[in-house]
Tab-separated table of C-alpha atoms in Angstrom:
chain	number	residue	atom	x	y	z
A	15	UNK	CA	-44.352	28.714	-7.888
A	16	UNK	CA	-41.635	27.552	-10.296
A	17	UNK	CA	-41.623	23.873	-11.597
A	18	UNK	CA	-39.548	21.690	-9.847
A	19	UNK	CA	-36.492	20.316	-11.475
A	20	UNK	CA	-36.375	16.484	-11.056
A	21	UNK	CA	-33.012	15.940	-11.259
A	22	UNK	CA	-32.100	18.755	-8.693
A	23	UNK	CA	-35.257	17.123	-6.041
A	24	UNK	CA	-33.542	13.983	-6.605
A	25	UNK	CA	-29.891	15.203	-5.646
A	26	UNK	CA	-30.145	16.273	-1.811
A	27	UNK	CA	-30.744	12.531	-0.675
A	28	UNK	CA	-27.925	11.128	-2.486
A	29	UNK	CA	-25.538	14.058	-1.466
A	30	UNK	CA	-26.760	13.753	2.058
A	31	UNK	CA	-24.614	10.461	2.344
A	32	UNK	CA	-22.063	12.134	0.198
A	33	UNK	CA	-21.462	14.661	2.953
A	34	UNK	CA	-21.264	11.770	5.570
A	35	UNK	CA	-18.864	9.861	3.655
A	36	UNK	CA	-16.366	13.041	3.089
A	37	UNK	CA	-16.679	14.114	6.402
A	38	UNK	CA	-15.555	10.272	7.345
A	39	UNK	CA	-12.687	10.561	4.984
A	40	UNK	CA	-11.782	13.915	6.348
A	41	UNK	CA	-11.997	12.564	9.950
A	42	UNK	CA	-9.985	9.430	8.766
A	43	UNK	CA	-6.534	11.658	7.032
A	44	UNK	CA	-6.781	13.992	9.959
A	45	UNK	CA	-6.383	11.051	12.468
A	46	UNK	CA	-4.509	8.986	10.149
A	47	UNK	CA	-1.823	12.412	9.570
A	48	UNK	CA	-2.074	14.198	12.815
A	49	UNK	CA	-2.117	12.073	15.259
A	50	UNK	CA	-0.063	8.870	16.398
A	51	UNK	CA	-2.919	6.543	15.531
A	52	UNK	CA	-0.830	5.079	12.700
A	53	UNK	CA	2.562	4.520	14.938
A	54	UNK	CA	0.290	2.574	17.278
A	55	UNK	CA	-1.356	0.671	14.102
A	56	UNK	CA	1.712	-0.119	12.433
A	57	UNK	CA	3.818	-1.306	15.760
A	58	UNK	CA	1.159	-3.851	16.986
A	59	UNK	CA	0.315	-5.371	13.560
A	60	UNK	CA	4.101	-5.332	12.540
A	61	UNK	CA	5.701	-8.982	12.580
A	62	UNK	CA	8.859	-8.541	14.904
A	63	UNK	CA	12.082	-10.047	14.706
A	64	UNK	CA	13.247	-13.092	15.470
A	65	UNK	CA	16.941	-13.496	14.550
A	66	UNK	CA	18.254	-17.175	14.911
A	67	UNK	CA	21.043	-19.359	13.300
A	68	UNK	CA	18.464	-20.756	10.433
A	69	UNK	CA	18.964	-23.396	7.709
A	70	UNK	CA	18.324	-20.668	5.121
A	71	UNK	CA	17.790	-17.099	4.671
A	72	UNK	CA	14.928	-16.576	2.513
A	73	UNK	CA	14.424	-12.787	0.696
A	74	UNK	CA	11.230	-12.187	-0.848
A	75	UNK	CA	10.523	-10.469	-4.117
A	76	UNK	CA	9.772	-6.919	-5.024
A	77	UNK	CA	9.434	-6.080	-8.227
A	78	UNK	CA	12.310	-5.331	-11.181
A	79	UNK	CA	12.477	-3.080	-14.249
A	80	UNK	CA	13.083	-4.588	-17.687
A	81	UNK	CA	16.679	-3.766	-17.823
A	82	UNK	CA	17.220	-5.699	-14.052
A	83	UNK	CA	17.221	-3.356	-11.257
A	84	UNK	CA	15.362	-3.545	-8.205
A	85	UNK	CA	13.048	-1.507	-6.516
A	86	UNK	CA	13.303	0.515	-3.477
A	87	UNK	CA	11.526	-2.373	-0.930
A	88	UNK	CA	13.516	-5.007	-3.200
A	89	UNK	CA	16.849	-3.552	-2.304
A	90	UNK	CA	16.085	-3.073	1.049
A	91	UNK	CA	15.105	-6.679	1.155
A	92	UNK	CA	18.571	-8.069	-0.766
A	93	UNK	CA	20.668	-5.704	1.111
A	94	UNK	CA	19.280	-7.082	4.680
A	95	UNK	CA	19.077	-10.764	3.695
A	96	UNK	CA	22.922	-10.676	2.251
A	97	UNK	CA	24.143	-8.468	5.420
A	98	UNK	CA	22.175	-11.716	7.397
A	99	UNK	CA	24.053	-14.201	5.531
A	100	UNK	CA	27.327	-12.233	6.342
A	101	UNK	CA	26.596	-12.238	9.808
A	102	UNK	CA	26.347	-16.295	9.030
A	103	UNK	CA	22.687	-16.805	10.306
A	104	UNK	CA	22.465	-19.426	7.957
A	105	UNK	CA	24.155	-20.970	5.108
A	106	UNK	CA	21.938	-20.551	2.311
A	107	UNK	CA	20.186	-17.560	0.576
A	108	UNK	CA	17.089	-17.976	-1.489
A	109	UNK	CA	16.252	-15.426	-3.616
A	110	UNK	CA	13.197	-15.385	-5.738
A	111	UNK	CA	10.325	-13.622	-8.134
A	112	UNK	CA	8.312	-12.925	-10.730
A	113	UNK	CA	8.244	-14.897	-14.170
A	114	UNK	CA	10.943	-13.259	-16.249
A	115	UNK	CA	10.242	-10.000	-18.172
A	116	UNK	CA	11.944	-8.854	-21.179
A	117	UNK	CA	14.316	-11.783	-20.285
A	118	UNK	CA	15.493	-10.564	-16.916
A	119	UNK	CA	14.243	-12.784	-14.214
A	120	UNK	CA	13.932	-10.850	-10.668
A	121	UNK	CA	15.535	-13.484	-8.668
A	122	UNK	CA	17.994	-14.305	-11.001
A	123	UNK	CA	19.160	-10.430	-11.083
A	124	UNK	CA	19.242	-10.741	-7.298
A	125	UNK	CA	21.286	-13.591	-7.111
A	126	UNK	CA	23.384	-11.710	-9.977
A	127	UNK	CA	23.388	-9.203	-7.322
A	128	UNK	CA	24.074	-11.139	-4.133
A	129	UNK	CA	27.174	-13.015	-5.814
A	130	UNK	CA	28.820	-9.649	-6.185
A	131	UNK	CA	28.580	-8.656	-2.612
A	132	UNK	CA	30.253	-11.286	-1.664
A	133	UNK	CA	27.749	-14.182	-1.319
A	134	UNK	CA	29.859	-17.687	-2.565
A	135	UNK	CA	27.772	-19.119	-5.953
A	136	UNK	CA	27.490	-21.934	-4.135
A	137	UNK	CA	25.343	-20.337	-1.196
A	138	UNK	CA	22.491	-19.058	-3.097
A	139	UNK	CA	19.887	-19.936	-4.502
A	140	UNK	CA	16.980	-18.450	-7.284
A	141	UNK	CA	13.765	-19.721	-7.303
A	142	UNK	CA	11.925	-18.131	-10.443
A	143	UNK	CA	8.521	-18.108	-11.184
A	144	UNK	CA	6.406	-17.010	-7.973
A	145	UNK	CA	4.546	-13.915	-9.020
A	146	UNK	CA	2.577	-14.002	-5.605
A	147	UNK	CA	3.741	-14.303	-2.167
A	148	UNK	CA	1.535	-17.707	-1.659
A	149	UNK	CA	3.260	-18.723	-5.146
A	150	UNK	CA	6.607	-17.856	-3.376
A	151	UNK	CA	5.867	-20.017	-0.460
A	152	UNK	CA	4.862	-22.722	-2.532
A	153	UNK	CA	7.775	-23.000	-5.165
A	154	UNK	CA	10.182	-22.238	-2.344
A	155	UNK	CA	9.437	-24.611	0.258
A	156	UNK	CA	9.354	-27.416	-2.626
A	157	UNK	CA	12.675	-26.367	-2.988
A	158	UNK	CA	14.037	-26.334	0.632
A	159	UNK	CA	12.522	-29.059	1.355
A	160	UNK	CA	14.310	-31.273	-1.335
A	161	UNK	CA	17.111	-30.018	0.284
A	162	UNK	CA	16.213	-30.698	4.095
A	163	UNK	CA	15.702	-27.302	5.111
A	164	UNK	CA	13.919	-26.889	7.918
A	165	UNK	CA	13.948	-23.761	9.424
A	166	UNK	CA	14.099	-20.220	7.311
A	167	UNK	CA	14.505	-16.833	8.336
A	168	UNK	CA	12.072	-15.157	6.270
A	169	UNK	CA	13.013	-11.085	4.794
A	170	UNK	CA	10.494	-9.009	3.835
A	171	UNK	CA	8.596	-5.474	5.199
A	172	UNK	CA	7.422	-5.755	8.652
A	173	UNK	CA	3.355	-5.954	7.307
A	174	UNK	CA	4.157	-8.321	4.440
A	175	UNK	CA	5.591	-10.667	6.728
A	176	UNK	CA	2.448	-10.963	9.083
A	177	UNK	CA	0.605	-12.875	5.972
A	178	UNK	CA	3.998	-14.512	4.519
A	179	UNK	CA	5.246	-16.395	7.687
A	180	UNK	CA	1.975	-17.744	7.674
A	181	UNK	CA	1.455	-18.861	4.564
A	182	UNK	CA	5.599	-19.981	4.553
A	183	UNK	CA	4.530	-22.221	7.767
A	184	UNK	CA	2.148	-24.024	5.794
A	185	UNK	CA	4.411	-25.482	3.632
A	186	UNK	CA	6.365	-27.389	6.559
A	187	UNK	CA	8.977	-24.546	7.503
A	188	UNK	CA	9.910	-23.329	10.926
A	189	UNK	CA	9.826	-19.765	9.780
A	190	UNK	CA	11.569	-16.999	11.659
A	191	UNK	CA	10.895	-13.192	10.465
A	192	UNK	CA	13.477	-10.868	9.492
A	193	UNK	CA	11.971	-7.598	9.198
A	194	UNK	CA	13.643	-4.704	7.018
A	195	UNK	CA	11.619	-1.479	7.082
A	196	UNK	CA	10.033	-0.555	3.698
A	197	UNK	CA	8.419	2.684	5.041
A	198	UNK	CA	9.090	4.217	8.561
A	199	UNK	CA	7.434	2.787	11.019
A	200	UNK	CA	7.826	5.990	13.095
A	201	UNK	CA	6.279	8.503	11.341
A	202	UNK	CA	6.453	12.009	12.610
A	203	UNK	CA	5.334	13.838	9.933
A	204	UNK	CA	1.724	14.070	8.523
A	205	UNK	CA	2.804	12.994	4.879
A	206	UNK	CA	4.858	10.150	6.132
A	207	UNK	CA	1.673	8.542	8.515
A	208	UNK	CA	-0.516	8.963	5.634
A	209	UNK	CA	1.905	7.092	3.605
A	210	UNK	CA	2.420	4.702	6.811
A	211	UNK	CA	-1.413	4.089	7.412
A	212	UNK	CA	-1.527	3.344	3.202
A	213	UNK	CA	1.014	0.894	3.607
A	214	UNK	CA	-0.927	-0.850	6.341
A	215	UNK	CA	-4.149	-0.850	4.838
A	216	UNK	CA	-3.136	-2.251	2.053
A	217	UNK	CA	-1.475	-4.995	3.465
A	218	UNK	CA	-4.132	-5.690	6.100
A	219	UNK	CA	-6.610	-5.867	2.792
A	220	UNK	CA	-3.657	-8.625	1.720
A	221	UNK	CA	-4.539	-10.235	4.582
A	222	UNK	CA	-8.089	-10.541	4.023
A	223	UNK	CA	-7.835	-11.628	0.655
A	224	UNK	CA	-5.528	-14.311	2.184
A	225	UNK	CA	-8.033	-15.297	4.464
A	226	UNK	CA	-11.014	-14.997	1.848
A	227	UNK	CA	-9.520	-17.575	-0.490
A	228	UNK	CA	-8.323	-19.836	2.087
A	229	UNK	CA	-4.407	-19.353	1.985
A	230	UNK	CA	-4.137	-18.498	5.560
B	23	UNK	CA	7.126	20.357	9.808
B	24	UNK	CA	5.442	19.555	12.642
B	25	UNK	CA	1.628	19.141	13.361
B	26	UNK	CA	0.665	22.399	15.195
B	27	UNK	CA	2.936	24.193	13.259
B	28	UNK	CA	0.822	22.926	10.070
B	29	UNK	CA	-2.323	23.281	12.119
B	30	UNK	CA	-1.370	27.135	12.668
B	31	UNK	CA	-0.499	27.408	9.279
B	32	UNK	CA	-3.822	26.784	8.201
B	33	UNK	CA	-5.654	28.038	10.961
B	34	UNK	CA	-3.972	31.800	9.519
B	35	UNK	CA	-4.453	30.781	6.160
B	36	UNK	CA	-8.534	29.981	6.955
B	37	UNK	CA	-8.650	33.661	8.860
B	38	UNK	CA	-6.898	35.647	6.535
B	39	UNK	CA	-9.415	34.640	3.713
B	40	UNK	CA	-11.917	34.630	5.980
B	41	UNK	CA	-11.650	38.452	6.759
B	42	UNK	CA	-10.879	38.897	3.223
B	43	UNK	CA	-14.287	37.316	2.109
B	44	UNK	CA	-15.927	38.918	4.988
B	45	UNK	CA	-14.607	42.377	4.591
B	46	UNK	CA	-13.353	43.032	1.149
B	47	UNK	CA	-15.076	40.745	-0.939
B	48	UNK	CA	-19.050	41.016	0.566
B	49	UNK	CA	-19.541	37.375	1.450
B	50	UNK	CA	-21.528	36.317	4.265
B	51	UNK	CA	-20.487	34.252	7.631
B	52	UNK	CA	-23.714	32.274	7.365
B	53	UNK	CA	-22.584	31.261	3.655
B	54	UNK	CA	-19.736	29.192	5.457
B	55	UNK	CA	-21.957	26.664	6.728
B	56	UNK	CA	-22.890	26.018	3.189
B	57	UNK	CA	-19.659	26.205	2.131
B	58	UNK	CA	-19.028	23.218	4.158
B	59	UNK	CA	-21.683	21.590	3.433
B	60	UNK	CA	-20.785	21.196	-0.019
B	61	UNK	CA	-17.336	20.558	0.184
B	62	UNK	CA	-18.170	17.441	2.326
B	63	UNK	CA	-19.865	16.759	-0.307
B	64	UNK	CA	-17.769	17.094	-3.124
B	65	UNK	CA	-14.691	14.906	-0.773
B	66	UNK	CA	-17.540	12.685	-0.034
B	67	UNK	CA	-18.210	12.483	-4.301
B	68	UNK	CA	-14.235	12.449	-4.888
B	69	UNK	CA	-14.056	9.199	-2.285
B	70	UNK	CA	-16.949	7.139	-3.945
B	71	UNK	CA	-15.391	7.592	-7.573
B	72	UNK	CA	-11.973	6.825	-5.993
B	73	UNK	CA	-13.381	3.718	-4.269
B	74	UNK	CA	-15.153	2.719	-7.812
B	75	UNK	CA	-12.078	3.115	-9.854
B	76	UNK	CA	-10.028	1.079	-7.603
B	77	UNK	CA	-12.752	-1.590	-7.597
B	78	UNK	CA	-13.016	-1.580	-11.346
B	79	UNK	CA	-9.279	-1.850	-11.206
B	80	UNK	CA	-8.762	-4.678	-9.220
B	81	UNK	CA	-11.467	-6.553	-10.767
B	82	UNK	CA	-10.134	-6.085	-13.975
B	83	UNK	CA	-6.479	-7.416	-12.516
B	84	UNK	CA	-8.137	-10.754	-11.152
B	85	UNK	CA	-10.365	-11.132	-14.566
B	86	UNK	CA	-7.177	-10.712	-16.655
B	87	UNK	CA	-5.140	-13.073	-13.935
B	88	UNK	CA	-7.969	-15.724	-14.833
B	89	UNK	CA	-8.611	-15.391	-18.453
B	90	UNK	CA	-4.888	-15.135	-19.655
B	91	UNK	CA	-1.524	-15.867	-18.789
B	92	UNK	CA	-0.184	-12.536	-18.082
B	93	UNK	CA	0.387	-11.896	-14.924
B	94	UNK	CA	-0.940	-8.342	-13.814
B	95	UNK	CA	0.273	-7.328	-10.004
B	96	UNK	CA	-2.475	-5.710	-7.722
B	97	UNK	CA	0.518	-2.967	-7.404
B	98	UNK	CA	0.608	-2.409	-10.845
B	99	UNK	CA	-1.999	0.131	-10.863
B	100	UNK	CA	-0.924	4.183	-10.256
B	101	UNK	CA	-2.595	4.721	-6.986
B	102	UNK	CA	-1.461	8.366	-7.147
B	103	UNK	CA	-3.095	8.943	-10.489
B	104	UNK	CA	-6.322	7.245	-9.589
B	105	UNK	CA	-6.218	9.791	-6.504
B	106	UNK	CA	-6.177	12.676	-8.687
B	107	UNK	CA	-8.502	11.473	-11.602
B	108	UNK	CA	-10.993	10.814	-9.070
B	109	UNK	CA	-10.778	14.289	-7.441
B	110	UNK	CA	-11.373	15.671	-11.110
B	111	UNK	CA	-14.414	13.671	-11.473
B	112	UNK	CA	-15.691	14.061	-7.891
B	113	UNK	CA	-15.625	17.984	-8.218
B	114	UNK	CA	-16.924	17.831	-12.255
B	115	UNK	CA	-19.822	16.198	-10.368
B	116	UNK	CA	-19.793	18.233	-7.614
B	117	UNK	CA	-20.273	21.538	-9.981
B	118	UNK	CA	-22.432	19.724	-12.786
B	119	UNK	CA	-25.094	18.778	-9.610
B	120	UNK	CA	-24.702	22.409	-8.784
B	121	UNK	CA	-25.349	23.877	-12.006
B	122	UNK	CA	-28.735	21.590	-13.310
């Protein structure tokens, strides 16, 4: 009889609940990719929309590189919340963001942006500075508020805005959600549910941390 | 592509290899079950480092959030790249286990 190696006696046990965890991961992408368990996810958490003549339209940040464009979901975002104030839901659009970076400011390049489609200088409005979405609500409603807003219809991803008209109606507002799609919330393909049931996790996990440190 | 069509596509994939390794290349059907085994084990390995890096990199986001004045997004981290560092370390585990 051979001598018995610790370190291989002491390896079953922990791979044991190695093997139950990867088979729950496997179990997890092949329901999350091949069926429509995601689909059904994403449509009952998703905020839906509530279009109504508002005091302002309110767009919420994405992100921006250094030399001032937008990202994907931050277009999207612009693009709906100008096309809204076009459609003359309301006559104000707030625009806002992160702290400035390199010296471009994200919701001063969108406001740089929305004057060029057509959106009077007089009708917007840049709120710099929020780097979070609570931050957002905070600076924002300060803002609308000094200027007797009381009702906003709030632009942002379907998820995101489940968390951000909450924490918007804290601060006063009658807050109406404006949904723009930032991933497709009918997925038919196994890549694009996997990237669907991502995008919900992680903003359910927003959620949570919302909830954790008391901002919802 | 649709699901069964990917499902099929595998499902031909699995047999051809598995004739292959039965036929040509001298393996044994009852070496599949451990086969499996251990490659539940090495996703299972591959998840627990993923779910340890991403920890480590939040944490590290909120520590830097509170102790300076740079503000670090909880997107900023590659997601993608964490994915596929974490499948290198799960199967360098995986095969270092094997091997001591």
């Amino acid at each position: 009889m051979t001598a018995a190696n610790p370190a291989r006696d002491r390896a079953p046990s922990g791979l044991r609940g190695c093997r139950i965890v990867g088979a729950g991961a496997l179990l997890l992408v092949a329901v999350a990719g091949l069926t429509p368990a995601a689909n059904r996810l994403a449509a009952s958490y998703a905020e839906p929309e509530q279009l109504a003549p508002s005091d302002a339209i309110v767009v919420l940040g994405g992100d921006v590189t250094p030399d001032g464009w937008l990202d994907t979901a931050g277009s999207r975002r612009l693009l709906h919340g100008i096309l809204l104030y076009h459609r003359g839901l309301a006559p104000l659009l707030v625009v806002s963001g992160g702290t400035p970076r390199d010296g471009v400011a994200e919701a001063e390049a969108r406001e740089r942006i929305a004057r060029e489609m057509g959106v009077p200088p007089g009708s917007t409005l840049a709120v710099v500075g929020a780097n979070t979405t609570r931050e957002e609500a905070v600076l924002v409603g300060a803002a609308l508020r000094a200027r007797g807003v009381r009702s906003i219809l709030l632009v942002s991803g379907p998820f995101h805005l489940v968390r951000a008209r909450a924490v918007f109606a804290r601060q006063g507002l009658e807050v109406r959600a404006a949904p723009v799609e930032d991933v497709a919330l009918e997925a038919e393909m196994p890549g694009s549910r996997l990237v669907l049931a991502r995008a919900l996790a992680q903003e359910v996990a927003g959620w949570l941390y919302y909830r954790l440190v008391g901002a919802l | 592509m649709r699901d069964m069509d990917l499902i099929g596509v595998v499902a031909l994939t699995c047999l051809a290899a598995y004739l292959w390794g039965t036929r040509r290349a001298g393996l044994s059907a009852a070496g599949l079950r451990a086969a499996t085994t251990a490659t539940l084990e090495t996703i299972g390995l591959c998840v627990l480092f993923l779910a340890a890096n991403l920890a480590l990199a939040l944490l590290a986001i909120l520590v830097a959030r509170a102790w300076t004045d740079r503000f670090l997004s909880v997107y900023t981290p590659d997601y993608i790249t964490f994915a596929g560092v974490s499948l290198l370390q799960g199967l360098f585990c995986r095969w270092w286990l094997e091997r001591d």
